Amino acid sequence: MILHRFCSQAEYDKYMAGETLVNYKDHGAYRGYAASSAVGFCFFVESPEKRKHQLSGIVDFDVCLTVEVDPSKVNLCHGRYTLRINGRYVGAENVMEYCTTTYNNREFKLIKADKSFNGYAPNGSLFRQIFPNLFL
Protein backbone atom coordinates (compact mmCIF):
# COMPACT_ATOMS: atom_id res chain seq x y z
CA MET A 1 0.00 0.00 0.00
CA ILE A 2 1.34 3.45 -0.94
CA LEU A 3 0.66 6.25 1.58
CA HIS A 4 1.70 9.88 2.05
CA ARG A 5 2.34 11.98 5.14
CA PHE A 6 3.35 15.61 5.63
CA CYS A 7 5.76 16.00 8.53
CA SER A 8 8.26 18.31 10.20
CA GLN A 9 11.96 18.23 9.43
CA ALA A 10 12.58 16.93 12.98
CA GLU A 11 10.18 14.00 12.46
CA TYR A 12 11.75 13.25 9.08
CA ASP A 13 15.25 13.27 10.61
CA LYS A 14 14.17 10.75 13.28
CA TYR A 15 12.52 8.57 10.63
CA MET A 16 15.67 8.63 8.46
CA ALA A 17 17.85 7.84 11.51
CA GLY A 18 15.87 4.62 11.95
CA GLU A 19 14.00 5.62 15.10
CA THR A 20 10.56 4.24 15.76
CA LEU A 21 8.28 7.23 16.13
CA VAL A 22 5.48 6.92 18.69
CA ASN A 23 2.24 8.92 18.97
CA TYR A 24 -0.80 7.85 21.00
CA LYS A 25 -2.82 11.05 20.54
CA ASP A 26 -6.51 10.28 20.14
CA HIS A 27 -7.54 13.00 17.69
CA GLY A 28 -11.24 12.32 18.30
CA ALA A 29 -10.84 13.07 22.01
CA TYR A 30 -9.71 16.59 21.06
CA ARG A 31 -11.77 17.32 17.95
CA GLY A 32 -14.80 15.12 18.58
CA TYR A 33 -15.23 11.61 17.22
CA ALA A 34 -17.44 12.88 14.39
CA ALA A 35 -14.44 14.96 13.25
CA SER A 36 -11.76 12.29 13.58
CA SER A 37 -11.38 8.64 14.44
CA ALA A 38 -7.58 8.71 14.09
CA VAL A 39 -5.15 7.72 16.81
CA GLY A 40 -1.49 8.56 16.31
CA PHE A 41 0.12 9.45 12.97
CA CYS A 42 -2.14 10.04 9.97
CA PHE A 43 -1.37 9.01 6.39
CA PHE A 44 -3.41 9.53 3.22
CA VAL A 45 -3.73 7.97 -0.23
CA GLU A 46 -4.80 11.00 -2.31
CA SER A 47 -2.23 13.12 -4.08
CA PRO A 48 -0.32 15.46 -1.74
CA GLU A 49 -1.20 18.30 -4.10
CA LYS A 50 -4.91 17.76 -3.39
CA ARG A 51 -4.58 17.18 0.36
CA LYS A 52 -2.31 20.17 1.03
CA HIS A 53 -5.33 22.46 0.81
CA GLN A 54 -7.24 20.52 3.46
CA LEU A 55 -4.24 20.14 5.75
CA SER A 56 -2.87 23.70 5.68
CA GLY A 57 -2.64 25.10 9.19
CA ILE A 58 -2.91 21.61 10.67
CA VAL A 59 0.30 19.85 9.64
CA ASP A 60 3.92 20.77 9.02
CA PHE A 61 4.86 20.94 5.35
CA ASP A 62 8.64 20.54 5.71
CA VAL A 63 8.64 17.09 4.07
CA CYS A 64 6.03 14.97 2.32
CA LEU A 65 6.84 11.30 2.81
CA THR A 66 5.65 8.72 0.33
CA VAL A 67 6.00 5.24 1.80
CA GLU A 68 5.08 1.66 1.04
CA VAL A 69 3.64 -0.27 3.96
CA ASP A 70 1.86 -3.54 4.60
CA PRO A 71 -1.84 -2.68 5.10
CA SER A 72 -1.85 -4.65 8.38
CA LYS A 73 0.41 -1.95 9.89
CA VAL A 74 -2.21 0.83 9.59
CA ASN A 75 -5.82 1.34 10.64
CA LEU A 76 -8.53 2.83 8.45
CA CYS A 77 -9.95 6.00 10.01
CA HIS A 78 -11.56 9.28 8.97
CA GLY A 79 -11.00 12.99 9.40
CA ARG A 80 -13.27 15.95 8.70
CA TYR A 81 -11.70 18.64 6.54
CA THR A 82 -12.72 21.67 4.54
CA LEU A 83 -14.46 21.06 1.25
CA ARG A 84 -13.52 23.40 -1.55
CA ILE A 85 -15.02 23.55 -5.00
CA ASN A 86 -13.24 25.68 -7.61
CA GLY A 87 -11.05 27.08 -4.85
CA ARG A 88 -13.98 28.23 -2.71
CA TYR A 89 -14.81 26.90 0.75
CA VAL A 90 -18.25 25.33 0.65
CA GLY A 91 -18.34 23.23 3.83
CA ALA A 92 -16.71 20.14 5.26
CA GLU A 93 -16.25 16.55 4.17
CA ASN A 94 -15.18 13.32 5.83
CA VAL A 95 -12.04 11.86 4.26
CA MET A 96 -10.80 8.32 4.73
CA GLU A 97 -7.26 8.13 6.09
CA TYR A 98 -4.95 5.60 7.68
CA CYS A 99 -3.36 5.92 11.09
CA THR A 100 -0.80 4.16 13.25
CA THR A 101 0.61 4.76 16.71
CA THR A 102 4.14 3.81 15.63
CA TYR A 103 6.12 3.94 12.42
CA ASN A 104 9.72 3.57 11.26
CA ASN A 105 11.70 3.27 8.05
CA ARG A 106 11.88 -0.53 8.24
CA GLU A 107 8.13 -1.14 8.05
CA PHE A 108 7.20 2.10 6.25
CA LYS A 109 9.60 1.90 3.31
CA LEU A 110 10.57 5.27 1.90
CA ILE A 111 9.68 5.79 -1.75
CA LYS A 112 10.11 9.56 -1.85
CA ALA A 113 10.82 12.50 0.44
CA ASP A 114 9.46 15.63 -1.23
CA LYS A 115 10.45 19.02 0.17
CA SER A 116 8.68 21.04 -2.52
CA PHE A 117 5.70 21.73 -0.21
CA ASN A 118 7.93 23.46 2.35
CA GLY A 119 6.65 27.02 2.63
CA TYR A 120 3.25 26.26 1.05
CA ALA A 121 1.52 27.42 4.26
CA PRO A 122 2.58 28.17 7.83
CA ASN A 123 3.34 24.96 9.69
CA GLY A 124 0.75 23.66 12.12
CA SER A 125 3.42 23.51 14.85
CA LEU A 126 3.86 27.29 14.54
CA PHE A 127 0.10 27.86 14.97
CA ARG A 128 0.10 25.60 18.05
CA GLN A 129 2.87 27.71 19.58
CA ILE A 130 1.13 31.02 18.86
CA PHE A 131 -2.41 29.85 19.75
CA PRO A 132 -1.97 26.97 22.23
CA ASN A 133 -5.58 27.06 23.43
CA LEU A 134 -6.97 26.58 19.92
CA PHE A 135 -4.95 23.43 19.25
CA LEU A 136 -5.22 21.14 22.26
PDB file of C-alpha atoms in Angstrom:
ATOM      1  CA  MET A   1       0.000   0.000   0.000  1.00  0.00           C
ATOM      2  CA  ILE A   2       1.338   3.453  -0.937  1.00  0.00           C
ATOM      3  CA  LEU A   3       0.656   6.250   1.575  1.00  0.00           C
ATOM      4  CA  HIS A   4       1.696   9.879   2.049  1.00  0.00           C
ATOM      5  CA  ARG A   5       2.340  11.978   5.144  1.00  0.00           C
ATOM      6  CA  PHE A   6       3.347  15.609   5.633  1.00  0.00           C
ATOM      7  CA  CYS A   7       5.759  15.998   8.534  1.00  0.00           C
ATOM      8  CA  SER A   8       8.259  18.311  10.199  1.00  0.00           C
ATOM      9  CA  GLN A   9      11.960  18.227   9.432  1.00  0.00           C
ATOM     10  CA  ALA A  10      12.576  16.931  12.982  1.00  0.00           C
ATOM     11  CA  GLU A  11      10.180  14.002  12.462  1.00  0.00           C
ATOM     12  CA  TYR A  12      11.750  13.246   9.083  1.00  0.00           C
ATOM     13  CA  ASP A  13      15.247  13.270  10.613  1.00  0.00           C
ATOM     14  CA  LYS A  14      14.170  10.751  13.278  1.00  0.00           C
ATOM     15  CA  TYR A  15      12.516   8.574  10.633  1.00  0.00           C
ATOM     16  CA  MET A  16      15.666   8.630   8.460  1.00  0.00           C
ATOM     17  CA  ALA A  17      17.855   7.839  11.508  1.00  0.00           C
ATOM     18  CA  GLY A  18      15.872   4.616  11.951  1.00  0.00           C
ATOM     19  CA  GLU A  19      14.004   5.625  15.100  1.00  0.00           C
ATOM     20  CA  THR A  20      10.561   4.235  15.762  1.00  0.00           C
ATOM     21  CA  LEU A  21       8.280   7.230  16.130  1.00  0.00           C
ATOM     22  CA  VAL A  22       5.482   6.923  18.688  1.00  0.00           C
ATOM     23  CA  ASN A  23       2.240   8.916  18.972  1.00  0.00           C
ATOM     24  CA  TYR A  24      -0.801   7.848  20.999  1.00  0.00           C
ATOM     25  CA  LYS A  25      -2.820  11.049  20.543  1.00  0.00           C
ATOM     26  CA  ASP A  26      -6.513  10.281  20.141  1.00  0.00           C
ATOM     27  CA  HIS A  27      -7.543  12.998  17.694  1.00  0.00           C
ATOM     28  CA  GLY A  28     -11.245  12.324  18.295  1.00  0.00           C
ATOM     29  CA  ALA A  29     -10.840  13.070  22.005  1.00  0.00           C
ATOM     30  CA  TYR A  30      -9.707  16.590  21.060  1.00  0.00           C
ATOM     31  CA  ARG A  31     -11.768  17.317  17.945  1.00  0.00           C
ATOM     32  CA  GLY A  32     -14.802  15.117  18.584  1.00  0.00           C
ATOM     33  CA  TYR A  33     -15.230  11.612  17.223  1.00  0.00           C
ATOM     34  CA  ALA A  34     -17.440  12.880  14.393  1.00  0.00           C
ATOM     35  CA  ALA A  35     -14.440  14.965  13.255  1.00  0.00           C
ATOM     36  CA  SER A  36     -11.759  12.287  13.581  1.00  0.00           C
ATOM     37  CA  SER A  37     -11.382   8.636  14.439  1.00  0.00           C
ATOM     38  CA  ALA A  38      -7.584   8.709  14.087  1.00  0.00           C
ATOM     39  CA  VAL A  39      -5.151   7.716  16.810  1.00  0.00           C
ATOM     40  CA  GLY A  40      -1.486   8.559  16.305  1.00  0.00           C
ATOM     41  CA  PHE A  41       0.124   9.450  12.975  1.00  0.00           C
ATOM     42  CA  CYS A  42      -2.140  10.043   9.967  1.00  0.00           C
ATOM     43  CA  PHE A  43      -1.368   9.013   6.391  1.00  0.00           C
ATOM     44  CA  PHE A  44      -3.407   9.533   3.224  1.00  0.00           C
ATOM     45  CA  VAL A  45      -3.729   7.973  -0.230  1.00  0.00           C
ATOM     46  CA  GLU A  46      -4.797  10.997  -2.307  1.00  0.00           C
ATOM     47  CA  SER A  47      -2.234  13.123  -4.078  1.00  0.00           C
ATOM     48  CA  PRO A  48      -0.320  15.459  -1.742  1.00  0.00           C
ATOM     49  CA  GLU A  49      -1.200  18.302  -4.103  1.00  0.00           C
ATOM     50  CA  LYS A  50      -4.909  17.757  -3.389  1.00  0.00           C
ATOM     51  CA  ARG A  51      -4.584  17.177   0.356  1.00  0.00           C
ATOM     52  CA  LYS A  52      -2.310  20.166   1.029  1.00  0.00           C
ATOM     53  CA  HIS A  53      -5.335  22.463   0.805  1.00  0.00           C
ATOM     54  CA  GLN A  54      -7.235  20.524   3.456  1.00  0.00           C
ATOM     55  CA  LEU A  55      -4.235  20.140   5.748  1.00  0.00           C
ATOM     56  CA  SER A  56      -2.868  23.697   5.681  1.00  0.00           C
ATOM     57  CA  GLY A  57      -2.641  25.099   9.190  1.00  0.00           C
ATOM     58  CA  ILE A  58      -2.912  21.606  10.675  1.00  0.00           C
ATOM     59  CA  VAL A  59       0.305  19.848   9.645  1.00  0.00           C
ATOM     60  CA  ASP A  60       3.924  20.772   9.023  1.00  0.00           C
ATOM     61  CA  PHE A  61       4.862  20.943   5.350  1.00  0.00           C
ATOM     62  CA  ASP A  62       8.637  20.540   5.713  1.00  0.00           C
ATOM     63  CA  VAL A  63       8.637  17.088   4.067  1.00  0.00           C
ATOM     64  CA  CYS A  64       6.031  14.972   2.315  1.00  0.00           C
ATOM     65  CA  LEU A  65       6.842  11.300   2.805  1.00  0.00           C
ATOM     66  CA  THR A  66       5.646   8.716   0.328  1.00  0.00           C
ATOM     67  CA  VAL A  67       5.995   5.241   1.804  1.00  0.00           C
ATOM     68  CA  GLU A  68       5.080   1.664   1.044  1.00  0.00           C
ATOM     69  CA  VAL A  69       3.637  -0.267   3.958  1.00  0.00           C
ATOM     70  CA  ASP A  70       1.860  -3.544   4.603  1.00  0.00           C
ATOM     71  CA  PRO A  71      -1.842  -2.681   5.101  1.00  0.00           C
ATOM     72  CA  SER A  72      -1.846  -4.645   8.376  1.00  0.00           C
ATOM     73  CA  LYS A  73       0.412  -1.946   9.894  1.00  0.00           C
ATOM     74  CA  VAL A  74      -2.209   0.833   9.594  1.00  0.00           C
ATOM     75  CA  ASN A  75      -5.823   1.336  10.641  1.00  0.00           C
ATOM     76  CA  LEU A  76      -8.533   2.831   8.451  1.00  0.00           C
ATOM     77  CA  CYS A  77      -9.945   6.002  10.005  1.00  0.00           C
ATOM     78  CA  HIS A  78     -11.564   9.278   8.973  1.00  0.00           C
ATOM     79  CA  GLY A  79     -10.998  12.985   9.403  1.00  0.00           C
ATOM     80  CA  ARG A  80     -13.270  15.946   8.704  1.00  0.00           C
ATOM     81  CA  TYR A  81     -11.698  18.643   6.542  1.00  0.00           C
ATOM     82  CA  THR A  82     -12.723  21.673   4.540  1.00  0.00           C
ATOM     83  CA  LEU A  83     -14.465  21.055   1.248  1.00  0.00           C
ATOM     84  CA  ARG A  84     -13.516  23.404  -1.546  1.00  0.00           C
ATOM     85  CA  ILE A  85     -15.018  23.549  -4.997  1.00  0.00           C
ATOM     86  CA  ASN A  86     -13.244  25.675  -7.610  1.00  0.00           C
ATOM     87  CA  GLY A  87     -11.052  27.078  -4.848  1.00  0.00           C
ATOM     88  CA  ARG A  88     -13.984  28.232  -2.713  1.00  0.00           C
ATOM     89  CA  TYR A  89     -14.806  26.904   0.749  1.00  0.00           C
ATOM     90  CA  VAL A  90     -18.248  25.329   0.650  1.00  0.00           C
ATOM     91  CA  GLY A  91     -18.341  23.232   3.831  1.00  0.00           C
ATOM     92  CA  ALA A  92     -16.707  20.136   5.256  1.00  0.00           C
ATOM     93  CA  GLU A  93     -16.248  16.547   4.174  1.00  0.00           C
ATOM     94  CA  ASN A  94     -15.177  13.320   5.833  1.00  0.00           C
ATOM     95  CA  VAL A  95     -12.044  11.862   4.257  1.00  0.00           C
ATOM     96  CA  MET A  96     -10.799   8.321   4.732  1.00  0.00           C
ATOM     97  CA  GLU A  97      -7.261   8.125   6.090  1.00  0.00           C
ATOM     98  CA  TYR A  98      -4.953   5.599   7.681  1.00  0.00           C
ATOM     99  CA  CYS A  99      -3.360   5.920  11.091  1.00  0.00           C
ATOM    100  CA  THR A 100      -0.801   4.163  13.253  1.00  0.00           C
ATOM    101  CA  THR A 101       0.615   4.756  16.710  1.00  0.00           C
ATOM    102  CA  THR A 102       4.141   3.814  15.626  1.00  0.00           C
ATOM    103  CA  TYR A 103       6.122   3.943  12.423  1.00  0.00           C
ATOM    104  CA  ASN A 104       9.719   3.567  11.262  1.00  0.00           C
ATOM    105  CA  ASN A 105      11.704   3.268   8.051  1.00  0.00           C
ATOM    106  CA  ARG A 106      11.879  -0.526   8.237  1.00  0.00           C
ATOM    107  CA  GLU A 107       8.125  -1.141   8.046  1.00  0.00           C
ATOM    108  CA  PHE A 108       7.197   2.095   6.251  1.00  0.00           C
ATOM    109  CA  LYS A 109       9.602   1.900   3.311  1.00  0.00           C
ATOM    110  CA  LEU A 110      10.568   5.274   1.897  1.00  0.00           C
ATOM    111  CA  ILE A 111       9.684   5.789  -1.750  1.00  0.00           C
ATOM    112  CA  LYS A 112      10.110   9.556  -1.853  1.00  0.00           C
ATOM    113  CA  ALA A 113      10.815  12.503   0.444  1.00  0.00           C
ATOM    114  CA  ASP A 114       9.458  15.633  -1.232  1.00  0.00           C
ATOM    115  CA  LYS A 115      10.454  19.018   0.173  1.00  0.00           C
ATOM    116  CA  SER A 116       8.677  21.036  -2.524  1.00  0.00           C
ATOM    117  CA  PHE A 117       5.699  21.728  -0.213  1.00  0.00           C
ATOM    118  CA  ASN A 118       7.926  23.456   2.353  1.00  0.00           C
ATOM    119  CA  GLY A 119       6.648  27.017   2.626  1.00  0.00           C
ATOM    120  CA  TYR A 120       3.255  26.264   1.054  1.00  0.00           C
ATOM    121  CA  ALA A 121       1.517  27.421   4.257  1.00  0.00           C
ATOM    122  CA  PRO A 122       2.576  28.170   7.827  1.00  0.00           C
ATOM    123  CA  ASN A 123       3.345  24.960   9.692  1.00  0.00           C
ATOM    124  CA  GLY A 124       0.753  23.664  12.121  1.00  0.00           C
ATOM    125  CA  SER A 125       3.417  23.509  14.847  1.00  0.00           C
ATOM    126  CA  LEU A 126       3.856  27.287  14.544  1.00  0.00           C
ATOM    127  CA  PHE A 127       0.102  27.856  14.967  1.00  0.00           C
ATOM    128  CA  ARG A 128       0.098  25.595  18.051  1.00  0.00           C
ATOM    129  CA  GLN A 129       2.872  27.712  19.582  1.00  0.00           C
ATOM    130  CA  ILE A 130       1.131  31.020  18.864  1.00  0.00           C
ATOM    131  CA  PHE A 131      -2.413  29.848  19.752  1.00  0.00           C
ATOM    132  CA  PRO A 132      -1.970  26.968  22.233  1.00  0.00           C
ATOM    133  CA  ASN A 133      -5.585  27.058  23.431  1.00  0.00           C
ATOM    134  CA  LEU A 134      -6.969  26.583  19.924  1.00  0.00           C
ATOM    135  CA  PHE A 135      -4.950  23.425  19.251  1.00  0.00           C
ATOM    136  CA  LEU A 136      -5.225  21.136  22.260  1.00  0.00           C
TER     137      LEU A 136
END
